[in-house]
Amino acid sequence: FHLGMFEIGKPLGKGKFGRVYLARTRSTGFVCALKVLHKSELQQGKVEKQVRREIEIQSNLAHPNVLRLYGHFHDSKRIFLILEFAGRGELYKHLRKAGKFAEPLAAQYIAQMASALKYLHKKHVIHRDIKPENILVGLHGEIKISDFGWSVHAPNNRRKTMCGTLDYLPPEMIRPGREENWYDEKVDLWSLGVLAYEFLVGEAPFEDTPVMTQRRIARGEMTIPTNLSAEARDLIKRLLVLDPEKRLALEEVERHPWILRHCV
Ligand SMILES: CC(C)CCNC(=O)Cn1cc(-c2ccc3c(-c4nc5ccccc5[nH]4)n[nH]c3c2)cn1
């Protein structure tokens, strides 16, 4: 279908609240990913306010490792999001295909994530949902965090758990001790540790049945394979700390020996 200024190409993915298409502007040939949300579905899902808030947040973000939302518009039935096109698609597909990443590549990805998270936290944005399924890869192999909060994943070998995977939840969300504002930005540090582990090992550190996963997260029960370098193990151990206050800060991640060794 054509949409005035856009030529629409192949579908890039589909989620609960919308489909994403490759698109190009007729005038300048600018390539983007056009996401179409149906207002009726948003109303049914009672997520219009959340979508407006997400649009507001994402429109103000500009970082090489955060997927851009260039703009949005709507007609009577649909909302259109003009998103950055990531030339090499979804990171989780690369991870599943490779099984796991070599330490140099994993370190580069973690360094880029730390840089993106530092930027988001400085703008008081907490991602809360960091996992391979929410990361895209740009044309030059750089990663781009996106928030697929809207999509339930088609069965194509994404995690099978119904409510989205528990694997990345930090202990303070499993066992909410301090009810108020347990969503502080340190939840992203825990998830960064889970991500590093999954990049290097090929599975999440607490992966188990849902009940066991929750118990293992709450107790911080995981084993790091001994074939990882000492530095990689050290970084994972310093992020997967039960007490949010004791987790390695992003600045310290960026200057950790494991990162410095692999990132020019
Ligand atoms: C409410 C709002 C502001 C949320 C905005 N965020 C999203 O909608 C999250 N989202 C991003 C996408 C998405 C999906 C796929 C792509 C791609 C993409 N590039 C590909 C290259 C090869 C194969 C598949 C590809 N998908 N580029 N940009 C994308 C963006 C889908 N949902």
PDB file of C-alpha atoms and ligand atoms in Angstrom:
ATOM      1  CA  PHE A   1       0.000   0.000   0.000  1.00  0.00           C
ATOM      2  CA  HIS A   2       1.271   3.521  -0.537  1.00  0.00           C
ATOM      3  CA  LEU A   3       0.950   6.201   2.026  1.00  0.00           C
ATOM      4  CA  GLY A   4       1.293   9.574   0.426  1.00  0.00           C
ATOM      5  CA  MET A   5       4.916  10.499   0.956  1.00  0.00           C
ATOM      6  CA  PHE A   6       6.043   6.910   1.665  1.00  0.00           C
ATOM      7  CA  GLU A   7       6.632   3.918  -0.568  1.00  0.00           C
ATOM      8  CA  ILE A   8       6.030   0.830   1.534  1.00  0.00           C
ATOM      9  CA  GLY A   9       8.276  -2.234   1.221  1.00  0.00           C
ATOM     10  CA  LYS A  10       8.458  -5.646   2.866  1.00  0.00           C
ATOM     11  CA  PRO A  11       7.196  -6.324   6.378  1.00  0.00           C
ATOM     12  CA  LEU A  12      10.096  -6.206   8.860  1.00  0.00           C
ATOM     13  CA  GLY A  13       8.354  -7.705  11.847  1.00  0.00           C
ATOM     14  CA  LYS A  14       5.059  -7.848  13.578  1.00  0.00           C
ATOM     15  CA  GLY A  15       4.018  -7.455  17.158  1.00  0.00           C
ATOM     16  CA  LYS A  16       0.949  -7.299  19.324  1.00  0.00           C
ATOM     17  CA  PHE A  17       0.242  -3.670  18.650  1.00  0.00           C
ATOM     18  CA  GLY A  18       1.503  -3.216  15.173  1.00  0.00           C
ATOM     19  CA  ARG A  19       3.354  -4.218  12.097  1.00  0.00           C
ATOM     20  CA  VAL A  20       6.599  -2.711  10.889  1.00  0.00           C
ATOM     21  CA  TYR A  21       7.375  -2.168   7.213  1.00  0.00           C
ATOM     22  CA  LEU A  22      10.442  -1.131   5.325  1.00  0.00           C
ATOM     23  CA  ALA A  23       9.591   2.294   3.892  1.00  0.00           C
ATOM     24  CA  ARG A  24      11.157   5.020   1.823  1.00  0.00           C
ATOM     25  CA  THR A  25      10.185   8.652   1.306  1.00  0.00           C
ATOM     26  CA  ARG A  26       9.199   9.409  -2.281  1.00  0.00           C
ATOM     27  CA  SER A  27      10.982  12.760  -2.266  1.00  0.00           C
ATOM     28  CA  THR A  28      14.469  11.946  -0.932  1.00  0.00           C
ATOM     29  CA  GLY A  29      14.488   8.130  -0.826  1.00  0.00           C
ATOM     30  CA  PHE A  30      15.123   8.221   2.934  1.00  0.00           C
ATOM     31  CA  VAL A  31      14.818   4.641   4.209  1.00  0.00           C
ATOM     32  CA  CYS A  32      13.077   3.986   7.515  1.00  0.00           C
ATOM     33  CA  ALA A  33      10.969   1.439   9.373  1.00  0.00           C
ATOM     34  CA  LEU A  34       7.333   2.459   9.415  1.00  0.00           C
ATOM     35  CA  LYS A  35       5.341   1.018  12.297  1.00  0.00           C
ATOM     36  CA  VAL A  36       1.559   1.011  12.029  1.00  0.00           C
ATOM     37  CA  LEU A  37      -0.506   0.913  15.229  1.00  0.00           C
ATOM     38  CA  HIS A  38      -4.299   0.545  15.069  1.00  0.00           C
ATOM     39  CA  LYS A  39      -6.057   2.934  17.459  1.00  0.00           C
ATOM     40  CA  SER A  40      -8.829   0.399  18.061  1.00  0.00           C
ATOM     41  CA  GLU A  41      -6.298  -2.175  19.262  1.00  0.00           C
ATOM     42  CA  LEU A  42      -4.614   0.360  21.518  1.00  0.00           C
ATOM     43  CA  GLN A  43      -7.983   1.258  23.006  1.00  0.00           C
ATOM     44  CA  GLN A  44      -8.824  -2.405  23.593  1.00  0.00           C
ATOM     45  CA  GLY A  45      -5.419  -2.885  25.166  1.00  0.00           C
ATOM     46  CA  LYS A  46      -5.879   0.305  27.220  1.00  0.00           C
ATOM     47  CA  VAL A  47      -2.399   1.438  26.196  1.00  0.00           C
ATOM     48  CA  GLU A  48      -3.063   4.728  24.375  1.00  0.00           C
ATOM     49  CA  LYS A  49      -1.654   6.820  27.250  1.00  0.00           C
ATOM     50  CA  GLN A  50       1.409   4.585  27.489  1.00  0.00           C
ATOM     51  CA  VAL A  51       1.962   4.868  23.736  1.00  0.00           C
ATOM     52  CA  ARG A  52       1.717   8.664  23.908  1.00  0.00           C
ATOM     53  CA  ARG A  53       4.256   8.675  26.755  1.00  0.00           C
ATOM     54  CA  GLU A  54       6.599   6.306  24.874  1.00  0.00           C
ATOM     55  CA  ILE A  55       6.345   8.482  21.752  1.00  0.00           C
ATOM     56  CA  GLU A  56       7.117  11.575  23.838  1.00  0.00           C
ATOM     57  CA  ILE A  57      10.155   9.899  25.421  1.00  0.00           C
ATOM     58  CA  GLN A  58      11.566   8.291  22.309  1.00  0.00           C
ATOM     59  CA  SER A  59      11.131  11.397  20.137  1.00  0.00           C
ATOM     60  CA  ASN A  60      13.598  13.183  22.401  1.00  0.00           C
ATOM     61  CA  LEU A  61      16.305  10.529  22.322  1.00  0.00           C
ATOM     62  CA  ALA A  62      19.249  10.695  19.946  1.00  0.00           C
ATOM     63  CA  HIS A  63      22.146   8.294  20.528  1.00  0.00           C
ATOM     64  CA  PRO A  64      23.959   6.001  18.047  1.00  0.00           C
ATOM     65  CA  ASN A  65      22.993   2.925  20.084  1.00  0.00           C
ATOM     66  CA  VAL A  66      19.349   3.869  20.679  1.00  0.00           C
ATOM     67  CA  LEU A  67      16.903   3.286  17.825  1.00  0.00           C
ATOM     68  CA  ARG A  68      15.615   6.648  16.613  1.00  0.00           C
ATOM     69  CA  LEU A  69      11.956   7.607  16.466  1.00  0.00           C
ATOM     70  CA  TYR A  70      12.093  10.323  13.814  1.00  0.00           C
ATOM     71  CA  GLY A  71       8.448  11.268  14.014  1.00  0.00           C
ATOM     72  CA  HIS A  72       4.877  10.113  13.963  1.00  0.00           C
ATOM     73  CA  PHE A  73       1.538  10.957  12.393  1.00  0.00           C
ATOM     74  CA  HIS A  74      -1.950   9.479  12.373  1.00  0.00           C
ATOM     75  CA  ASP A  75      -5.143   9.147  10.396  1.00  0.00           C
ATOM     76  CA  SER A  76      -8.630   8.329  11.686  1.00  0.00           C
ATOM     77  CA  LYS A  77      -7.777   4.672  12.387  1.00  0.00           C
ATOM     78  CA  ARG A  78      -4.017   4.330  12.703  1.00  0.00           C
ATOM     79  CA  ILE A  79      -0.914   5.836  14.278  1.00  0.00           C
ATOM     80  CA  PHE A  80       2.268   5.724  12.174  1.00  0.00           C
ATOM     81  CA  LEU A  81       5.728   5.722  13.747  1.00  0.00           C
ATOM     82  CA  ILE A  82       8.709   6.677  11.600  1.00  0.00           C
ATOM     83  CA  LEU A  83      11.457   4.553  13.139  1.00  0.00           C
ATOM     84  CA  GLU A  84      15.126   4.174  12.248  1.00  0.00           C
ATOM     85  CA  PHE A  85      15.820   1.273   9.896  1.00  0.00           C
ATOM     86  CA  ALA A  86      18.482  -1.047  11.359  1.00  0.00           C
ATOM     87  CA  GLY A  87      20.322  -2.543   8.402  1.00  0.00           C
ATOM     88  CA  ARG A  88      21.185  -5.926   9.944  1.00  0.00           C
ATOM     89  CA  GLY A  89      17.941  -6.666  11.750  1.00  0.00           C
ATOM     90  CA  GLU A  90      17.313  -8.306  15.078  1.00  0.00           C
ATOM     91  CA  LEU A  91      20.253  -9.154  17.339  1.00  0.00           C
ATOM     92  CA  TYR A  92      18.559 -12.169  18.914  1.00  0.00           C
ATOM     93  CA  LYS A  93      18.457 -13.868  15.487  1.00  0.00           C
ATOM     94  CA  HIS A  94      22.224 -13.404  15.145  1.00  0.00           C
ATOM     95  CA  LEU A  95      22.703 -14.757  18.670  1.00  0.00           C
ATOM     96  CA  ARG A  96      20.527 -17.822  18.052  1.00  0.00           C
ATOM     97  CA  LYS A  97      22.334 -18.488  14.765  1.00  0.00           C
ATOM     98  CA  ALA A  98      25.806 -18.112  16.290  1.00  0.00           C
ATOM     99  CA  GLY A  99      24.801 -19.858  19.534  1.00  0.00           C
ATOM    100  CA  LYS A 100      27.015 -17.437  21.468  1.00  0.00           C
ATOM    101  CA  PHE A 101      29.344 -14.518  20.714  1.00  0.00           C
ATOM    102  CA  ALA A 102      33.134 -14.486  20.987  1.00  0.00           C
ATOM    103  CA  GLU A 103      34.480 -12.310  23.820  1.00  0.00           C
ATOM    104  CA  PRO A 104      35.715  -9.426  21.593  1.00  0.00           C
ATOM    105  CA  LEU A 105      32.278  -9.041  19.926  1.00  0.00           C
ATOM    106  CA  ALA A 106      30.377  -9.461  23.207  1.00  0.00           C
ATOM    107  CA  ALA A 107      32.599  -6.834  24.863  1.00  0.00           C
ATOM    108  CA  GLN A 108      31.952  -4.356  22.044  1.00  0.00           C
ATOM    109  CA  TYR A 109      28.200  -4.904  22.344  1.00  0.00           C
ATOM    110  CA  ILE A 110      28.281  -4.488  26.145  1.00  0.00           C
ATOM    111  CA  ALA A 111      30.343  -1.293  25.787  1.00  0.00           C
ATOM    112  CA  GLN A 112      27.760   0.091  23.338  1.00  0.00           C
ATOM    113  CA  MET A 113      24.923  -0.914  25.692  1.00  0.00           C
ATOM    114  CA  ALA A 114      26.674   0.801  28.612  1.00  0.00           C
ATOM    115  CA  SER A 115      27.055   3.954  26.514  1.00  0.00           C
ATOM    116  CA  ALA A 116      23.353   3.864  25.508  1.00  0.00           C
ATOM    117  CA  LEU A 117      22.213   3.198  29.091  1.00  0.00           C
ATOM    118  CA  LYS A 118      24.374   6.045  30.429  1.00  0.00           C
ATOM    119  CA  TYR A 119      22.664   8.341  27.932  1.00  0.00           C
ATOM    120  CA  LEU A 120      19.153   7.055  28.846  1.00  0.00           C
ATOM    121  CA  HIS A 121      19.797   7.273  32.609  1.00  0.00           C
ATOM    122  CA  LYS A 122      21.131  10.822  32.230  1.00  0.00           C
ATOM    123  CA  LYS A 123      17.729  11.617  30.655  1.00  0.00           C
ATOM    124  CA  HIS A 124      15.991   9.763  33.503  1.00  0.00           C
ATOM    125  CA  VAL A 125      14.789   7.053  31.153  1.00  0.00           C
ATOM    126  CA  ILE A 126      14.963   3.526  32.546  1.00  0.00           C
ATOM    127  CA  HIS A 127      14.760   0.907  29.854  1.00  0.00           C
ATOM    128  CA  ARG A 128      13.481  -1.911  32.127  1.00  0.00           C
ATOM    129  CA  ASP A 129      13.265  -4.414  29.324  1.00  0.00           C
ATOM    130  CA  ILE A 130      16.795  -5.070  28.093  1.00  0.00           C
ATOM    131  CA  LYS A 131      17.091  -8.428  26.348  1.00  0.00           C
ATOM    132  CA  PRO A 132      18.382  -9.613  22.974  1.00  0.00           C
ATOM    133  CA  GLU A 133      14.843  -9.469  21.549  1.00  0.00           C
ATOM    134  CA  ASN A 134      14.834  -5.688  22.087  1.00  0.00           C
ATOM    135  CA  ILE A 135      18.102  -4.978  20.312  1.00  0.00           C
ATOM    136  CA  LEU A 136      18.641  -4.345  16.601  1.00  0.00           C
ATOM    137  CA  VAL A 137      21.869  -4.234  14.590  1.00  0.00           C
ATOM    138  CA  GLY A 138      22.771  -1.303  12.326  1.00  0.00           C
ATOM    139  CA  LEU A 139      24.475  -1.436   8.952  1.00  0.00           C
ATOM    140  CA  HIS A 140      27.961  -1.206  10.485  1.00  0.00           C
ATOM    141  CA  GLY A 141      27.352  -3.851  13.147  1.00  0.00           C
ATOM    142  CA  GLU A 142      26.552  -1.350  15.884  1.00  0.00           C
ATOM    143  CA  ILE A 143      23.686  -2.251  18.199  1.00  0.00           C
ATOM    144  CA  LYS A 144      20.531  -0.199  18.707  1.00  0.00           C
ATOM    145  CA  ILE A 145      18.314  -0.584  21.750  1.00  0.00           C
ATOM    146  CA  SER A 146      14.636  -0.553  20.915  1.00  0.00           C
ATOM    147  CA  ASP A 147      11.653  -1.166  23.089  1.00  0.00           C
ATOM    148  CA  PHE A 148       9.417  -3.877  21.754  1.00  0.00           C
ATOM    149  CA  GLY A 149       7.230  -3.554  24.806  1.00  0.00           C
ATOM    150  CA  TRP A 150       4.240  -3.755  22.490  1.00  0.00           C
ATOM    151  CA  SER A 151       5.013  -6.952  20.759  1.00  0.00           C
ATOM    152  CA  VAL A 152       4.294 -10.441  21.864  1.00  0.00           C
ATOM    153  CA  HIS A 153       6.797 -12.406  19.947  1.00  0.00           C
ATOM    154  CA  ALA A 154       5.710 -14.583  17.123  1.00  0.00           C
ATOM    155  CA  PRO A 155       6.632 -18.210  17.921  1.00  0.00           C
ATOM    156  CA  ASN A 156       9.749 -17.939  15.751  1.00  0.00           C
ATOM    157  CA  ASN A 157      12.164 -19.311  18.383  1.00  0.00           C
ATOM    158  CA  ARG A 158      11.819 -16.406  20.708  1.00  0.00           C
ATOM    159  CA  ARG A 159      11.480 -17.323  24.364  1.00  0.00           C
ATOM    160  CA  LYS A 160       8.415 -19.456  24.865  1.00  0.00           C
ATOM    161  CA  THR A 161       7.365 -18.063  28.249  1.00  0.00           C
ATOM    162  CA  MET A 162       3.904 -16.550  28.016  1.00  0.00           C
ATOM    163  CA  CYS A 163       4.292 -13.238  29.784  1.00  0.00           C
ATOM    164  CA  GLY A 164       7.592 -12.407  28.204  1.00  0.00           C
ATOM    165  CA  THR A 165      10.683 -13.889  29.728  1.00  0.00           C
ATOM    166  CA  LEU A 166      11.449 -13.636  33.452  1.00  0.00           C
ATOM    167  CA  ASP A 167      15.114 -14.241  32.726  1.00  0.00           C
ATOM    168  CA  TYR A 168      16.057 -10.591  32.762  1.00  0.00           C
ATOM    169  CA  LEU A 169      14.097  -9.474  35.834  1.00  0.00           C
ATOM    170  CA  PRO A 170      16.261  -8.245  38.722  1.00  0.00           C
ATOM    171  CA  PRO A 171      15.714  -9.653  42.252  1.00  0.00           C
ATOM    172  CA  GLU A 172      14.164  -6.399  43.526  1.00  0.00           C
ATOM    173  CA  MET A 173      11.340  -6.941  41.043  1.00  0.00           C
ATOM    174  CA  ILE A 174      10.883 -10.591  41.950  1.00  0.00           C
ATOM    175  CA  ARG A 175      10.847  -9.900  45.698  1.00  0.00           C
ATOM    176  CA  PRO A 176       9.680  -6.257  45.884  1.00  0.00           C
ATOM    177  CA  GLY A 177      11.058  -5.368  49.331  1.00  0.00           C
ATOM    178  CA  ARG A 178      10.758  -1.607  48.992  1.00  0.00           C
ATOM    179  CA  GLU A 179       7.389  -1.328  47.196  1.00  0.00           C
ATOM    180  CA  GLU A 180       7.754   2.245  45.916  1.00  0.00           C
ATOM    181  CA  ASN A 181      10.108   3.105  43.039  1.00  0.00           C
ATOM    182  CA  TRP A 182      11.768  -0.293  42.817  1.00  0.00           C
ATOM    183  CA  TYR A 183      12.105   0.671  39.196  1.00  0.00           C
ATOM    184  CA  ASP A 184      15.241   2.640  39.730  1.00  0.00           C
ATOM    185  CA  GLU A 185      17.807   2.686  36.967  1.00  0.00           C
ATOM    186  CA  LYS A 186      19.868  -0.041  38.634  1.00  0.00           C
ATOM    187  CA  VAL A 187      17.438  -2.593  37.208  1.00  0.00           C
ATOM    188  CA  ASP A 188      19.170  -1.944  33.867  1.00  0.00           C
ATOM    189  CA  LEU A 189      22.560  -2.820  35.412  1.00  0.00           C
ATOM    190  CA  TRP A 190      21.299  -6.254  36.432  1.00  0.00           C
ATOM    191  CA  SER A 191      19.843  -6.810  32.935  1.00  0.00           C
ATOM    192  CA  LEU A 192      23.163  -5.741  31.407  1.00  0.00           C
ATOM    193  CA  GLY A 193      24.822  -8.506  33.430  1.00  0.00           C
ATOM    194  CA  VAL A 194      22.246 -11.026  32.227  1.00  0.00           C
ATOM    195  CA  LEU A 195      22.824  -9.831  28.655  1.00  0.00           C
ATOM    196  CA  ALA A 196      26.616 -10.209  28.948  1.00  0.00           C
ATOM    197  CA  TYR A 197      26.150 -13.726  30.319  1.00  0.00           C
ATOM    198  CA  GLU A 198      23.744 -14.682  27.513  1.00  0.00           C
ATOM    199  CA  PHE A 199      26.051 -13.253  24.824  1.00  0.00           C
ATOM    200  CA  LEU A 200      28.988 -15.311  26.146  1.00  0.00           C
ATOM    201  CA  VAL A 201      27.243 -18.518  27.215  1.00  0.00           C
ATOM    202  CA  GLY A 202      24.339 -18.678  24.751  1.00  0.00           C
ATOM    203  CA  GLU A 203      21.668 -18.966  27.435  1.00  0.00           C
ATOM    204  CA  ALA A 204      20.496 -16.769  30.306  1.00  0.00           C
ATOM    205  CA  PRO A 205      22.097 -17.328  33.739  1.00  0.00           C
ATOM    206  CA  PHE A 206      18.858 -18.175  35.590  1.00  0.00           C
ATOM    207  CA  GLU A 207      17.065 -19.926  32.738  1.00  0.00           C
ATOM    208  CA  ASP A 208      14.832 -22.588  34.194  1.00  0.00           C
ATOM    209  CA  THR A 209      11.129 -23.247  34.742  1.00  0.00           C
ATOM    210  CA  PRO A 210       9.307 -19.972  35.614  1.00  0.00           C
ATOM    211  CA  VAL A 211       9.094 -20.883  39.310  1.00  0.00           C
ATOM    212  CA  MET A 212      12.723 -21.977  39.527  1.00  0.00           C
ATOM    213  CA  THR A 213      13.881 -18.928  37.501  1.00  0.00           C
ATOM    214  CA  GLN A 214      12.250 -16.605  40.029  1.00  0.00           C
ATOM    215  CA  ARG A 215      13.795 -18.502  42.948  1.00  0.00           C
ATOM    216  CA  ARG A 216      17.265 -18.542  41.373  1.00  0.00           C
ATOM    217  CA  ILE A 217      17.105 -14.828  40.575  1.00  0.00           C
ATOM    218  CA  ALA A 218      15.939 -13.940  44.097  1.00  0.00           C
ATOM    219  CA  ARG A 219      18.910 -15.894  45.489  1.00  0.00           C
ATOM    220  CA  GLY A 220      21.381 -14.902  42.770  1.00  0.00           C
ATOM    221  CA  GLU A 221      21.990 -18.588  42.114  1.00  0.00           C
ATOM    222  CA  MET A 222      23.952 -19.005  38.884  1.00  0.00           C
ATOM    223  CA  THR A 223      27.197 -20.543  37.763  1.00  0.00           C
ATOM    224  CA  ILE A 224      29.539 -18.929  35.287  1.00  0.00           C
ATOM    225  CA  PRO A 225      31.279 -21.432  32.983  1.00  0.00           C
ATOM    226  CA  THR A 226      34.997 -21.666  33.725  1.00  0.00           C
ATOM    227  CA  ASN A 227      35.918 -21.366  30.041  1.00  0.00           C
ATOM    228  CA  LEU A 228      35.126 -17.648  30.133  1.00  0.00           C
ATOM    229  CA  SER A 229      38.090 -15.334  30.704  1.00  0.00           C
ATOM    230  CA  ALA A 230      38.664 -14.169  34.288  1.00  0.00           C
ATOM    231  CA  GLU A 231      37.800 -10.596  33.264  1.00  0.00           C
ATOM    232  CA  ALA A 232      34.494 -11.610  31.646  1.00  0.00           C
ATOM    233  CA  ARG A 233      33.533 -13.587  34.759  1.00  0.00           C
ATOM    234  CA  ASP A 234      34.506 -10.651  36.946  1.00  0.00           C
ATOM    235  CA  LEU A 235      32.295  -8.189  35.043  1.00  0.00           C
ATOM    236  CA  ILE A 236      29.281 -10.536  35.131  1.00  0.00           C
ATOM    237  CA  LYS A 237      29.750 -11.119  38.876  1.00  0.00           C
ATOM    238  CA  ARG A 238      29.927  -7.380  39.543  1.00  0.00           C
ATOM    239  CA  LEU A 239      26.658  -6.718  37.683  1.00  0.00           C
ATOM    240  CA  LEU A 240      24.617  -9.706  38.909  1.00  0.00           C
ATOM    241  CA  VAL A 241      24.639  -8.474  42.505  1.00  0.00           C
ATOM    242  CA  LEU A 242      21.428  -8.833  44.534  1.00  0.00           C
ATOM    243  CA  ASP A 243      21.808  -5.454  46.249  1.00  0.00           C
ATOM    244  CA  PRO A 244      21.134  -2.808  43.537  1.00  0.00           C
ATOM    245  CA  GLU A 245      23.396  -0.313  45.346  1.00  0.00           C
ATOM    246  CA  LYS A 246      26.382  -2.642  45.015  1.00  0.00           C
ATOM    247  CA  ARG A 247      26.147  -3.196  41.246  1.00  0.00           C
ATOM    248  CA  LEU A 248      28.933  -1.841  39.070  1.00  0.00           C
ATOM    249  CA  ALA A 249      28.099   1.658  37.781  1.00  0.00           C
ATOM    250  CA  LEU A 250      28.010   2.197  34.017  1.00  0.00           C
ATOM    251  CA  GLU A 251      31.152   4.368  34.163  1.00  0.00           C
ATOM    252  CA  GLU A 252      32.956   1.464  35.820  1.00  0.00           C
ATOM    253  CA  VAL A 253      31.625  -0.973  33.206  1.00  0.00           C
ATOM    254  CA  GLU A 254      33.085   1.236  30.464  1.00  0.00           C
ATOM    255  CA  ARG A 255      36.535   1.149  32.060  1.00  0.00           C
ATOM    256  CA  HIS A 256      36.446  -2.498  33.196  1.00  0.00           C
ATOM    257  CA  PRO A 257      39.547  -4.509  32.069  1.00  0.00           C
ATOM    258  CA  TRP A 258      37.380  -6.875  29.996  1.00  0.00           C
ATOM    259  CA  ILE A 259      35.916  -3.947  28.037  1.00  0.00           C
ATOM    260  CA  LEU A 260      39.222  -2.078  27.680  1.00  0.00           C
ATOM    261  CA  ARG A 261      40.970  -5.220  26.458  1.00  0.00           C
ATOM    262  CA  HIS A 262      38.508  -5.684  23.553  1.00  0.00           C
ATOM    263  CA  CYS A 263      37.410  -2.160  22.707  1.00  0.00           C
ATOM    264  CA  VAL A 264      39.901  -0.022  20.912  1.00  0.00           C
TER     265      VAL A 264
HETATM  266  C1  LIG B   1       5.155   3.609  21.041  1.00  0.00           C
HETATM  267  C2  LIG B   1       6.517   3.729  20.573  1.00  0.00           C
HETATM  268  C3  LIG B   1       7.218   5.017  20.629  1.00  0.00           C
HETATM  269  C4  LIG B   1       7.339   2.518  20.547  1.00  0.00           C
HETATM  270  C5  LIG B   1       8.441   2.718  19.524  1.00  0.00           C
HETATM  271  N1  LIG B   1       9.211   1.528  19.483  1.00  0.00           N
HETATM  272  C6  LIG B   1       8.792   0.509  18.765  1.00  0.00           C
HETATM  273  O1  LIG B   1       7.810   0.449  18.087  1.00  0.00           O
HETATM  274  C7  LIG B   1       9.701  -0.664  18.875  1.00  0.00           C
HETATM  275  N2  LIG B   1       9.779  -1.313  17.600  1.00  0.00           N
HETATM  276  C8  LIG B   1      10.822  -1.200  16.745  1.00  0.00           C
HETATM  277  C9  LIG B   1      10.539  -2.074  15.737  1.00  0.00           C
HETATM  278  C10 LIG B   1      11.417  -2.378  14.630  1.00  0.00           C
HETATM  279  C11 LIG B   1      11.436  -3.659  14.090  1.00  0.00           C
HETATM  280  C12 LIG B   1      12.321  -3.990  13.055  1.00  0.00           C
HETATM  281  C13 LIG B   1      13.172  -2.995  12.574  1.00  0.00           C
HETATM  282  C14 LIG B   1      14.201  -2.957  11.615  1.00  0.00           C
HETATM  283  C15 LIG B   1      14.670  -4.054  10.826  1.00  0.00           C
HETATM  284  N3  LIG B   1      15.738  -3.997  10.062  1.00  0.00           N
HETATM  285  C16 LIG B   1      15.866  -5.222   9.463  1.00  0.00           C
HETATM  286  C17 LIG B   1      16.814  -5.724   8.596  1.00  0.00           C
HETATM  287  C18 LIG B   1      16.696  -7.058   8.163  1.00  0.00           C
HETATM  288  C19 LIG B   1      15.653  -7.833   8.611  1.00  0.00           C
HETATM  289  C20 LIG B   1      14.706  -7.304   9.503  1.00  0.00           C
HETATM  290  C21 LIG B   1      14.849  -5.997   9.911  1.00  0.00           C
HETATM  291  N4  LIG B   1      14.098  -5.228  10.784  1.00  0.00           N
HETATM  292  N5  LIG B   1      14.723  -1.721  11.566  1.00  0.00           N
HETATM  293  N6  LIG B   1      14.066  -0.964  12.460  1.00  0.00           N
HETATM  294  C22 LIG B   1      13.121  -1.707  13.097  1.00  0.00           C
HETATM  295  C23 LIG B   1      12.245  -1.362  14.125  1.00  0.00           C
HETATM  296  C24 LIG B   1       9.335  -2.695  16.042  1.00  0.00           C
HETATM  297  N7  LIG B   1       8.866  -2.175  17.178  1.00  0.00           N
END
